[in-house]
Every structure is written in structure tokens, then in C-alpha cells.
Amino acid sequence: MRYGHFDDERREYVISRPDTPLPWINYLGSEDYFGIISNTAGGYSFYRDARLRRLTRYRYNNAPLDLGGRYLYLRDDETGEYWSPSWQPTVGELDEYECRHGMGYTTIASSRAGIRVDTRFFVPPGETLEIWHARISNGRPVPAQVSLFGTIEFCLWDAQDDATNFQRNYSIGEVEVEDGVIYHKTEYRERRDHFAFFACSERSAGFDTSRDAFLGPYRGWDRPIAVERGAISGSIAHGWQPIGAHQAKLDLAPGETREVIFMLGYAENPTDAKFDPPGSQTIDKRHVRPLIARQLEPGAADAAFTALGRRWDEWLEALQVETGNEHLDRMVNVWNAYQCMVTFNLSRSASLYESGIGRGMGFRDSTQDLLGFVHMVPVRARERILDVAATQLPTGGAYHQFQPLTKRGNNAVGSGFNDDPAWLVLAVAAYLKETGDLGILDAPVPYDNAPGTERPLDDHLRRAIDYTLDRLGPHGLPLIGRADWNDCLNLNCFSDTPGESFQTTQNREGGVAESVFIAGLFVLAANELAAIAEHRGGAPEAGRLRAAATDMVAAVDAHGWDGEWFRRAYDFFGEPIGSAANDEGQIFIEPQGICIMAGIGLDDGRAGRALTAVRERLATPHGIVLQQPAFSDYQLRLGEISSYPPGYKENGGIFCHTNPWLMIAEAMAGNPDGALDYYLRINPSAREEISEIHRCEPYVYAQMIAGRDAPTHGEAKNSWLTGTAAWNFVAATQWIVGIRAELDGLRIDPRLPAGWGEIRATRRFRGATYRIVVREAVAGVARGGRVTRLVVNGSAIDGNLAPLPSEPGTDIEVEALIGAPVEMAS
Ligand code: GLC
Ligand code: GLC
């Protein structure tokens, strides 16, 4: 069953009832100011870092699941009846309800007793604030007197401390109110030079800043006393829980619509100019006052919203496809690209499943997120590459995570995840292919952010490669360290203490655990870097890299092939994992994907056999599970993977991130139908009809869908922040639609599944716009076929690489024919 529908024209998902199986969320902001918002207005906001600069308070894992939000209350001042136009938190009956999640904005509209409230939440481009633009309409035949309340609860900035350190925090809350604007300034008196503000365009009835005063004793957000009474009290918070609440009183003629804007923002002052007058404890508001006034001017919110839409037009125009498959088109053209922006911005920090407190930006995660993002805003990808590389260690290894605010490596998690450095190579390769900006390789980048250690990015990449080569095990395969891509395959950990982190606890000494996955990843990375070296005329370095890749392939051939599929690893004791010889965990998905992507086994039939094994042993109607059979008990030598109940997460769950690797492998092996089939099994739009089973949002990928061993097979979890976004984008656009940026041009290499006679795409690349049409040479016979004829701006070209534009700003027409070559008048 469905809880809404796609509005493709407006790039929106329309939710038609508030009680979705889980809160279905959206993100506001894509630069420095961010918010999470659910379909019932739950969520929170932060500036850059969800932990250290949290603006509003949120209560995790509550019942209902999302509590704390951008709550409005509408009160009929004649009858005293009140409700939340976003359903929560009063959860009263609504006559109509509709939530539209769009690109960087959400609107929630509802009506009750003839009063309609339609609120649009968004962050204006270039600003560090959010607007709630409410339109209140009186649909009654008679005048209506109503109050609209807008409320938020402030977080005392550090979200972790805010949720734990009550003995201090109940005494430190401070606010100021000036001209009807509420300023939250906890800790501003000391080491903070930032504050928040909450303003309302209507100043008719006043404010509250004390939660106790607004809610009243023994009351929650579902029935605030101030709303019940219809009168806010002008309270000033001293300690306890500072909030922002405004009341706007509106007299509405029959049919009249009024607009009210609430605005929540973040501002900073220079450390030496915090107070006005100097020496006082009053916030210097000279910068923020005009800014607030400007945003509240009539028309400003609409203009900002239009600008937001234009921005998304531009980002999404970087690639648009028409394949005729509505699920692929809608995801690639809108939602998957959108999710790639969100994962690029937030890594794994803040979602309904990531608290915003724990994980910062992952080294491995961010570098992969970039693969689905780089075509949209290449300059930001460049910046990210340099930031990530600066957290690399002199060994070539990497901090596993870094903090978004400081951009420093996270000591608590440390390093030793031996796949990390190779992903940096893939990210840089993707950036170079997209932009041709070889200059980035000369950019000076420090190691571990230490001044004076700057070396060209090139050197970082070389050390990334050497990091693997310096750490080979007894079979000549890369040592796994704490873990490789699979964070939960902890082969050196041997943890027997409850609660200990599998990722960071001291590993047992002397292990020789090796990873076939890293071997495949290494081959991919070394060959990418070799191609870059060749492109720059560095034949000796290219030769060295190609030779290293060849040796690694030989090690996989000798020790990574199990007979019918690729093995996964060797454990601490040198025993194979992911082998028919094992009782459980006989076959893992990851090495099948990555080894075939690296080209291993494509020319000798092994790739085909591995793909058959995946189809027979791992594929389910809901996607491909991570491994089989799932581990039935906890095993010290395997670590966290065996800690999960069978069918969940890494223990045989459908870990969606890995599925696109198999789509790519199927496409590379010449089976586009197989690729599309796997693609549609996890495509959220294609799963929309089973929302009651899938439960997560039907417009974005989830990290995990419960596997066949789980009682809840098919149920998704951990939506939004997952490498699934980038990799599905890569699989769909580069391997099914088949358009890939390369150093010397745009590769047109579609693998048309059955029934796809013609596809079209528009691709912005190197400053030009490529308008591409791909057709079967002879209708119905193209299946699996490759491009046999390419015509670029009217001239036939050998091969399938459309050349780089001769000048920027041009339109380039590309026509490709698939299958049996035929003569074509050009
Ligand atoms: C999570 C992590 C990612 C890891 C994956 C598999 O998604 O963010 O880094 O590769 O789990 O364990
Ligand atoms: C847990 C999760 C895994 C994630 C890791 C990150 O182990 O199961 O998916 O990658 O935490 O630290």
C-alpha cells in the first residue's frame, strides 16, 4: 500500500496521510545551515555540525519516534479549540492533510473547521536561517478570529552535553528579547560567539521563552497551557529550558488568506565585538537586525524560494535521462541526485537513524559519496577532496572519521581500516574525469592537518597505494586491519566484553587476516591512478602501478577464488572466509562485486560463475543479501557481523550499498537485464507500492532492507545517509544508461535492457551540454549489445568516446547506435 505519490513535474513526494509507518523526513539547507523535517514537522536544525552547533532540541527514540520539531498551533479564538496544522504534536483530527517534500523544502498543508494552514519550510540560499512561511486561509462563510503559535525548543548548542549534563545546563540558559525577536544566547557570556534568533513577521500578541511558562506544569507539547488559554505570557527564561514561542492574532474575513513568517537563524559575532554596548552582556545585534528585517520584508520569502528552485534546476540539469522506465528516470533525475547531495553534505551524521552526535564525516563514506555528487557541483567536490586528504596520515592510512566543524581527524575512532586510503584514489579519479582539473594533483595538502607537512595531493595518492602494498599478508592479499568496507567483519578484534566497540577496541596482536575485497578495490584504484599517470605522461609510475595491479590480480587468482565465487577474506588464523568450506558465511556479496568491477574473471568465465552464484544464493525479491548462510551465533573470530541477529545489517541483511556493485558487474558481463532487475529490486520508487512492508521513505534509498533470514524480510531501515545513494547513481547512470566521464571525453556505453529501444540524456560536461540519443540499430536486436556507431555533431567517430568540447558553452549532439552496424546517412 502507498501513503502518497510522486509529483514528478514538481519534483515532490506528496504524503497524503500523517501516520506514515515511520516519520518520512526531508532535509532543509545544502550549505552551512541544515535541518531535518518529518512529514509531521518533527526534526531539528543545526549550523554545520549536528553535534556542536545544534540549534533546536530533539528527543531521540521517543514515542512517537520524532519529538521536538517546528511546531505550529492554530487556535480558534472564538471556541478555544486548537490543533497542530502538521498533525503532531496535538495529533488531533484534520479534515485535510498533505505534506510535500521537495528539493530542500517541505510544505505541510491541512485544514480543520474551515481554517486552512499551508506552511512552507526552507532555507534561503546563502543564508544561515530557515523560513516557515505560513498561509492561513479562512474558508468559512463568516469572519474568523484565530491565533497562530510558532514554537521551537532551543538546544544548548552541544547536543550531546545538552542531553546529559543537566546539573549544569538547568542553570545556564539565557535569552534576550528585543523588538519581538527572541535571541537564544546560552554560553554567549563566555566562550561562544554565536547565538540563535527566532522571529515572527506578526508581532500582534507576544512571546514566551520559558518552556515551563508556555507548556505549564505536567503538560507536554501536545497541550501547551498558553495555547489552551489563548494567551502567551511574555516569559523570560532563566536557566531550565529556553524556548522560542510567538503568538500571532489574526482576524480573517471570509475567504481571506494571511501570511505569517517565522524565522529561525544562526549568527556569529567577532570574538572581540560580541557585546553592545561594549562591557555589557547584551548581544551586539548591529549585523543581525538588518538581516532579520530584510528577510521579513514582503516578497522576500517568495523570492528566496524561487532562488532555491533555480539552484536545484541548475544542479539537476547536470544530468537528465529519459529511458522510459519511470522508476529509473525519477530516481536519477530527481531523488537519487538529491539524496547524493544530502549524503555529500552530511555523510553519516544526522538523520532519523544517525543521532548527529556520534559519527562525524567518514573518510570511506565521504569519498564514495563524492562519486554520485561530483557532476553536480565539482568545485565543492574539489574542496572536499582536499579536506579529506588532509586527514590522511603520513603512513598513507587515514583517520576513519573527521569532524565537519574542525575538519580534524577523529582520535576516538582512529585509523587502521585498511580500505580507507584506496577510496581517496577513486574519488580523485572521479573528480579528474569530471573536470580535467589536473592541477588538483599539485595542490599542497598536509598530513594529519599538521602545518609544515604539506605535500602535493599526488603524493597522498601514491602513499594511499603504498599503504596497501606495505601491508600484504601471507597470501599476498592486503591485510584487513580493523575492518575493510564491511565495518563489521572484525577479524582481529576478539571482543568478549559487552558494549565494547568492535571498531575501536584493541585488536589482538599477530593476526594475519587478509581481505579479498581490498585486493579488488586496490586493483581498481591502482589502474585508475595508472590511467591518470599515463594521461600526464608519467609512463614509469604508470608502469609501476599496472604491475602492482597485475600482481594483486595474481594473488586473487591464486587465493581469492573459491571455485564458484570469490572468497571474502582470510581470518586471523589464515583460514578462508566466504568459502564453500565454511558452514556459514560461505558466499559474500562484496568480493563478487568489487573483483568483477576491477575486471577480474571477466575474460575467463569466473565472473559469470560468480554472478550465477550470487543469483542463486544471495538474490531475494527485496534485493541481494550480504552473505549466506547468515551467522547463527556470535563468533569471536568474526566480530560484529555475527553480533547481529540473522538477516539484519551486515549479517545477511540486504545491505543496499553493495547491490549496485552487482548491477555494474552484471552490466560489465553483458547482462543489462540482470543489472536492471537488481536495480529495480531496491529502487525505492519501485517499492512504493509495498510501503507497509518497506516502511521507510519511498523516495530515498535506505542503508538496509531486512534479509531473508529475518522475520521482517523486506523492511527497510536507516534511510537517507548511506553509500547506497552514490553507488546506485553510478550504477544507473554510468553502467545502465552507460554515460561515463573520462579523462579524454564522455564515454557512451549504454547496456540497453530488453524493451529499451531508445534512450535520451542531457549531460553537462566540461562546460558543454551533450545531448545524447541512443538507439537500437535494428529494433529489438540490441539486447546486451554495444555502441557500434557514434555520430558527434554530424560526424561519425570511431569507438564510443564523444570527444571533449572544443570550446565551453557549446551544445554537442551525440547519436549512438547499438548492435548490428548499419549504414546511416549522416
Ligand atoms: C555503514 C558505514 C560504511 C560501511 C558500511 C558497511 O554504512 O557507514 O562505512 O562501509 O556500513 O559496514
Ligand atoms: C556499526 C554498524 C555498521 C557501521 C558501523 C560504523 O558497526 O553496524 O553498519 O558501519 O557501526 O561505525
Coordinates of N, CA and C in Angstrom, one line a residue, residues 394-529:
P394 N 50.6 10.2 7.7 CA 51.9 10.1 6.9 C 52.1 8.7 6.4
T395 N 51.6 7.7 7.1 CA 51.7 6.3 6.6 C 50.9 6.0 5.3
G396 N 50.1 7.0 4.9 CA 49.2 6.7 3.8 C 47.8 6.3 4.3
G397 N 47.8 5.8 5.5 CA 46.5 5.4 6.1 C 45.6 6.6 6.4
A398 N 44.5 6.4 7.1 CA 43.6 7.6 7.3 C 42.9 7.5 8.6
Y399 N 42.5 8.6 9.1 CA 41.5 8.6 10.2 C 40.3 8.1 9.5
H400 N 39.5 7.3 10.3 CA 38.3 6.7 9.7 C 37.2 7.8 9.6
Q401 N 37.3 8.8 10.5 CA 36.3 9.8 10.5 C 36.9 11.2 10.8
F402 N 36.2 12.2 10.4 CA 36.7 13.5 10.8 C 35.5 14.4 11.1
Q403 N 35.7 15.5 11.9 CA 34.6 16.3 12.4 C 34.4 17.4 11.4
P404 N 33.1 17.6 11.0 CA 32.8 18.6 10.0 C 33.2 20.1 10.4
L405 N 33.1 20.4 11.6 CA 33.4 21.8 12.0 C 34.9 22.1 12.0
T406 N 35.7 21.1 12.6 CA 37.1 21.4 12.7 C 37.9 20.8 11.5
K407 N 37.2 19.9 10.8 CA 37.9 19.1 9.7 C 39.1 18.3 10.2
R408 N 39.1 18.0 11.5 CA 40.2 17.3 12.0 C 39.9 15.8 12.1
G409 N 40.9 14.9 12.0 CA 40.7 13.5 12.2 C 40.2 13.2 13.6
N410 N 39.3 12.2 13.7 CA 38.7 11.9 15.0 C 39.6 10.8 15.7
N411 N 40.2 11.3 16.8 CA 41.1 10.4 17.5 C 40.4 9.2 18.2
A412 N 39.2 9.5 18.6 CA 38.4 8.4 19.3 C 38.2 7.2 18.4
V413 N 38.1 7.4 17.2 CA 37.9 6.3 16.3 C 39.2 5.8 15.7
G414 N 40.1 6.8 15.4 CA 41.4 6.4 15.0 C 41.5 5.9 13.5
S415 N 42.5 5.1 13.3 CA 42.7 4.6 11.9 C 42.8 3.1 11.8
G416 N 43.3 2.5 10.8 CA 43.5 1.1 10.7 C 42.4 0.4 10.0
F417 N 41.5 1.1 9.3 CA 40.5 0.5 8.4 C 41.2 0.5 7.1
N418 N 41.7 -0.7 6.7 CA 42.7 -0.7 5.7 C 42.2 -0.5 4.2
D419 N 40.9 -0.4 4.1 CA 40.4 0.0 2.7 C 40.3 1.5 2.6
D420 N 40.4 2.3 3.7 CA 40.1 3.7 3.6 C 40.9 4.4 2.5
P421 N 42.2 4.3 2.5 CA 43.0 5.1 1.6 C 42.7 4.9 0.1
A422 N 42.3 3.7 -0.3 CA 42.1 3.4 -1.7 C 40.9 4.2 -2.2
W423 N 39.9 4.4 -1.3 CA 38.7 5.2 -1.8 C 39.1 6.6 -2.2
L424 N 40.1 7.2 -1.5 CA 40.5 8.5 -1.9 C 40.9 8.5 -3.3
V425 N 41.6 7.5 -3.8 CA 42.1 7.4 -5.1 C 40.9 7.4 -6.1
L426 N 39.9 6.6 -5.7 CA 38.7 6.6 -6.6 C 38.0 7.9 -6.7
A427 N 37.9 8.6 -5.5 CA 37.3 9.9 -5.5 C 38.0 10.9 -6.4
V428 N 39.4 10.9 -6.3 CA 40.1 11.9 -7.1 C 40.0 11.5 -8.6
A429 N 40.0 10.2 -8.9 CA 39.9 9.8 -10.3 C 38.5 10.3 -10.8
A430 N 37.5 10.2 -10.0 CA 36.2 10.6 -10.5 C 36.2 12.1 -10.7
Y431 N 36.8 12.8 -9.8 CA 36.9 14.3 -9.9 C 37.7 14.7 -11.2
L432 N 38.8 14.1 -11.4 CA 39.6 14.4 -12.6 C 38.9 14.1 -13.9
K433 N 38.2 13.0 -13.9 CA 37.4 12.7 -15.1 C 36.3 13.7 -15.4
E434 N 35.7 14.1 -14.3 CA 34.6 15.1 -14.4 C 35.1 16.4 -14.9
T435 N 36.2 16.8 -14.4 CA 36.7 18.2 -14.6 C 37.9 18.4 -15.4
G436 N 38.8 17.4 -15.5 CA 40.0 17.6 -16.2 C 41.0 18.5 -15.4
D437 N 40.7 18.8 -14.2 CA 41.5 19.7 -13.4 C 42.7 19.0 -12.8
L438 N 43.7 18.8 -13.7 CA 44.8 18.0 -13.2 C 45.6 18.8 -12.2
G439 N 45.4 20.1 -12.1 CA 46.1 21.0 -11.2 C 45.9 20.5 -9.7
I440 N 44.8 19.9 -9.5 CA 44.5 19.5 -8.1 C 45.6 18.5 -7.6
L441 N 46.2 17.8 -8.5 CA 47.2 16.9 -8.1 C 48.5 17.6 -7.5
D442 N 48.6 18.8 -7.9 CA 49.8 19.6 -7.4 C 49.4 20.4 -6.1
A443 N 48.1 20.4 -5.8 CA 47.7 21.2 -4.6 C 48.4 20.7 -3.3
P444 N 49.0 21.6 -2.6 CA 49.7 21.2 -1.3 C 48.7 20.8 -0.3
V445 N 48.8 19.6 0.3 CA 47.9 19.1 1.3 C 48.7 18.5 2.5
P446 N 48.4 19.0 3.7 CA 49.2 18.4 4.9 C 48.7 17.0 5.2
Y447 N 49.6 16.3 6.0 CA 49.2 15.0 6.5 C 48.7 15.3 8.0
D448 N 47.6 14.7 8.3 CA 47.0 14.8 9.7 C 46.9 16.3 10.1
N449 N 46.6 17.1 9.1 CA 46.4 18.5 9.3 C 47.6 19.3 9.9
A450 N 48.7 18.7 9.9 CA 49.9 19.3 10.6 C 50.6 20.3 9.7
P451 N 50.6 21.6 10.1 CA 51.3 22.6 9.3 C 52.7 22.1 9.1
G452 N 53.2 22.4 7.9 CA 54.6 22.1 7.6 C 54.8 20.7 6.9
T453 N 53.7 19.9 6.9 CA 53.8 18.6 6.3 C 53.2 18.6 4.9
E454 N 52.9 19.7 4.3 CA 52.2 19.8 3.1 C 53.0 19.1 2.0
R455 N 52.3 18.3 1.2 CA 52.9 17.6 0.0 C 51.8 17.7 -1.0
P456 N 52.2 17.6 -2.3 CA 51.1 17.6 -3.4 C 50.2 16.5 -3.2
L457 N 48.9 16.7 -3.6 CA 47.9 15.6 -3.5 C 48.4 14.3 -4.1
D458 N 49.1 14.5 -5.2 CA 49.7 13.3 -5.9 C 50.5 12.4 -4.9
D459 N 51.2 13.0 -4.0 CA 52.0 12.3 -3.0 C 51.0 11.5 -2.1
H460 N 49.9 12.1 -1.8 CA 48.9 11.4 -0.9 C 48.4 10.2 -1.6
L461 N 48.2 10.3 -2.9 CA 47.6 9.2 -3.6 C 48.7 8.1 -3.7
R462 N 49.9 8.4 -4.0 CA 51.0 7.4 -4.0 C 51.0 6.7 -2.7
R463 N 51.0 7.5 -1.6 CA 51.1 6.8 -0.3 C 49.8 6.0 0.0
A464 N 48.7 6.4 -0.5 CA 47.5 5.5 -0.4 C 47.7 4.2 -1.0
I465 N 48.3 4.2 -2.2 CA 48.6 2.9 -2.9 C 49.6 2.1 -2.1
D466 N 50.7 2.8 -1.7 CA 51.8 2.1 -1.0 C 51.3 1.5 0.4
Y467 N 50.3 2.2 1.0 CA 49.8 1.7 2.2 C 49.3 0.3 2.1
T468 N 48.6 0.0 1.0 CA 48.2 -1.4 0.8 C 49.4 -2.3 0.5
L469 N 50.3 -1.8 -0.4 CA 51.4 -2.7 -0.7 C 52.3 -3.0 0.4
D470 N 52.4 -2.0 1.4 CA 53.2 -2.2 2.6 C 52.6 -3.2 3.6
R471 N 51.3 -3.5 3.3 CA 50.6 -4.4 4.3 C 50.0 -5.6 3.6
L472 N 50.8 -6.4 3.1 CA 50.3 -7.6 2.5 C 50.5 -8.8 3.4
G473 N 49.5 -9.7 3.4 CA 49.6 -10.9 4.3 C 50.2 -12.1 3.6
P474 N 50.1 -13.2 4.3 CA 50.8 -14.5 3.8 C 50.4 -14.9 2.4
H475 N 49.1 -14.6 2.0 CA 48.7 -15.0 0.6 C 49.0 -13.9 -0.4
G476 N 49.7 -12.8 0.0 CA 49.9 -11.7 -0.9 C 48.7 -10.8 -1.0
L477 N 47.7 -11.0 -0.2 CA 46.5 -10.2 -0.2 C 46.6 -9.1 0.9
P478 N 45.9 -8.0 0.7 CA 46.0 -6.9 1.7 C 45.5 -7.3 3.1
L479 N 46.3 -6.9 4.1 CA 45.8 -7.1 5.5 C 44.6 -6.3 5.7
I480 N 43.7 -6.8 6.5 CA 42.4 -6.2 6.6 C 42.4 -5.1 7.7
G481 N 43.3 -5.2 8.7 CA 43.3 -4.2 9.8 C 42.0 -4.3 10.6
R482 N 41.5 -3.2 11.1 CA 40.3 -3.3 11.9 C 39.1 -3.8 11.1
A483 N 39.0 -3.4 9.9 CA 37.9 -3.8 9.0 C 38.1 -3.2 7.7
D484 N 37.5 -3.7 6.6 CA 37.5 -3.1 5.3 C 36.2 -2.4 5.1
W485 N 35.7 -2.4 3.9 CA 34.4 -1.8 3.7 C 33.3 -2.3 4.7
N486 N 33.4 -3.6 5.0 CA 32.5 -4.1 5.9 C 33.0 -3.9 7.3
D487 N 32.5 -2.8 7.9 CA 32.9 -2.4 9.2 C 32.7 -3.4 10.3
C488 N 31.9 -4.4 10.0 CA 31.5 -5.4 11.0 C 32.2 -6.7 10.8
L489 N 33.1 -6.8 9.8 CA 33.9 -8.0 9.7 C 35.2 -7.7 10.4
N490 N 35.2 -8.0 11.7 CA 36.4 -7.6 12.6 C 37.2 -8.8 12.9
L491 N 38.1 -9.1 12.0 CA 38.8 -10.4 12.1 C 39.9 -10.4 13.1
N492 N 40.3 -9.3 13.6 CA 41.4 -9.2 14.5 C 41.0 -8.8 15.9
C493 N 39.7 -8.7 16.1 CA 39.2 -8.0 17.3 C 39.0 -8.9 18.5
F494 N 38.3 -10.0 18.4 CA 38.2 -10.9 19.5 C 37.6 -10.3 20.8
S495 N 36.6 -9.5 20.6 CA 36.0 -8.8 21.7 C 35.0 -9.7 22.5
D496 N 35.2 -9.8 23.8 CA 34.3 -10.6 24.7 C 33.7 -9.7 25.8
T497 N 33.9 -8.4 25.6 CA 33.4 -7.5 26.7 C 32.1 -6.8 26.2
P498 N 31.0 -6.9 26.9 CA 29.8 -6.3 26.4 C 30.0 -4.8 26.2
G499 N 29.4 -4.3 25.2 CA 29.4 -2.8 25.0 C 30.7 -2.3 24.3
E500 N 31.7 -3.1 24.3 CA 33.0 -2.6 23.7 C 32.8 -2.3 22.2
S501 N 33.4 -1.3 21.7 CA 33.2 -1.0 20.2 C 34.1 -2.0 19.4
F502 N 33.4 -2.7 18.5 CA 34.2 -3.6 17.6 C 35.2 -2.9 16.7
Q503 N 34.8 -1.6 16.5 CA 35.7 -0.9 15.5 C 37.0 -0.4 16.2
T504 N 36.9 0.0 17.5 CA 38.0 0.7 18.1 C 38.7 -0.1 19.2
T505 N 38.1 -1.2 19.6 CA 38.8 -1.8 20.7 C 40.2 -2.4 20.2
Q506 N 41.1 -2.6 21.2 CA 42.4 -3.1 20.8 C 42.3 -4.4 20.1
N507 N 42.9 -4.5 18.9 CA 43.0 -5.8 18.2 C 44.0 -6.7 18.8
R508 N 43.7 -8.0 18.7 CA 44.7 -9.0 19.1 C 45.9 -8.9 18.3
E509 N 47.1 -9.0 18.9 CA 48.4 -8.9 18.2 C 48.6 -10.2 17.3
G510 N 49.3 -9.9 16.2 CA 49.9 -11.1 15.5 C 49.0 -11.7 14.4
G511 N 47.8 -11.0 14.2 CA 46.9 -11.6 13.2 C 47.4 -11.4 11.8
V512 N 46.9 -12.3 10.9 CA 47.3 -12.2 9.5 C 46.1 -12.1 8.6
A513 N 45.0 -11.6 9.2 CA 43.7 -11.6 8.5 C 43.9 -10.7 7.2
E514 N 43.4 -11.2 6.1 CA 43.6 -10.6 4.8 C 42.2 -10.4 4.2
S515 N 42.1 -9.4 3.3 CA 40.8 -9.1 2.6 C 40.9 -9.2 1.1
V516 N 40.1 -10.1 0.6 CA 40.0 -10.2 -0.9 C 39.3 -8.9 -1.4
F517 N 38.4 -8.4 -0.6 CA 37.7 -7.2 -1.0 C 38.7 -6.0 -1.3
I518 N 39.6 -5.8 -0.3 CA 40.6 -4.8 -0.5 C 41.5 -5.1 -1.7
A519 N 41.7 -6.3 -2.0 CA 42.5 -6.7 -3.2 C 41.8 -6.2 -4.4
G520 N 40.5 -6.4 -4.5 CA 39.8 -6.0 -5.7 C 39.7 -4.4 -5.8
L521 N 39.5 -3.8 -4.6 CA 39.5 -2.4 -4.6 C 40.8 -1.8 -5.0
F522 N 41.9 -2.4 -4.5 CA 43.2 -2.0 -4.9 C 43.5 -2.0 -6.4
V523 N 43.0 -3.1 -7.0 CA 43.2 -3.2 -8.5 C 42.5 -2.1 -9.2
L524 N 41.3 -1.9 -8.7 CA 40.5 -0.8 -9.3 C 41.3 0.6 -9.1
A525 N 41.7 0.8 -7.9 CA 42.4 2.1 -7.6 C 43.7 2.2 -8.3
A526 N 44.5 1.2 -8.3 CA 45.8 1.3 -9.0 C 45.7 1.5 -10.5
N527 N 44.7 0.8 -11.1 CA 44.5 1.1 -12.5 C 44.0 2.5 -12.8
E528 N 43.2 3.0 -11.9 CA 42.7 4.4 -12.1 C 43.9 5.3 -12.1
L529 N 44.7 5.1 -11.1 CA 45.9 6.0 -10.9 C 46.9 5.9 -12.1

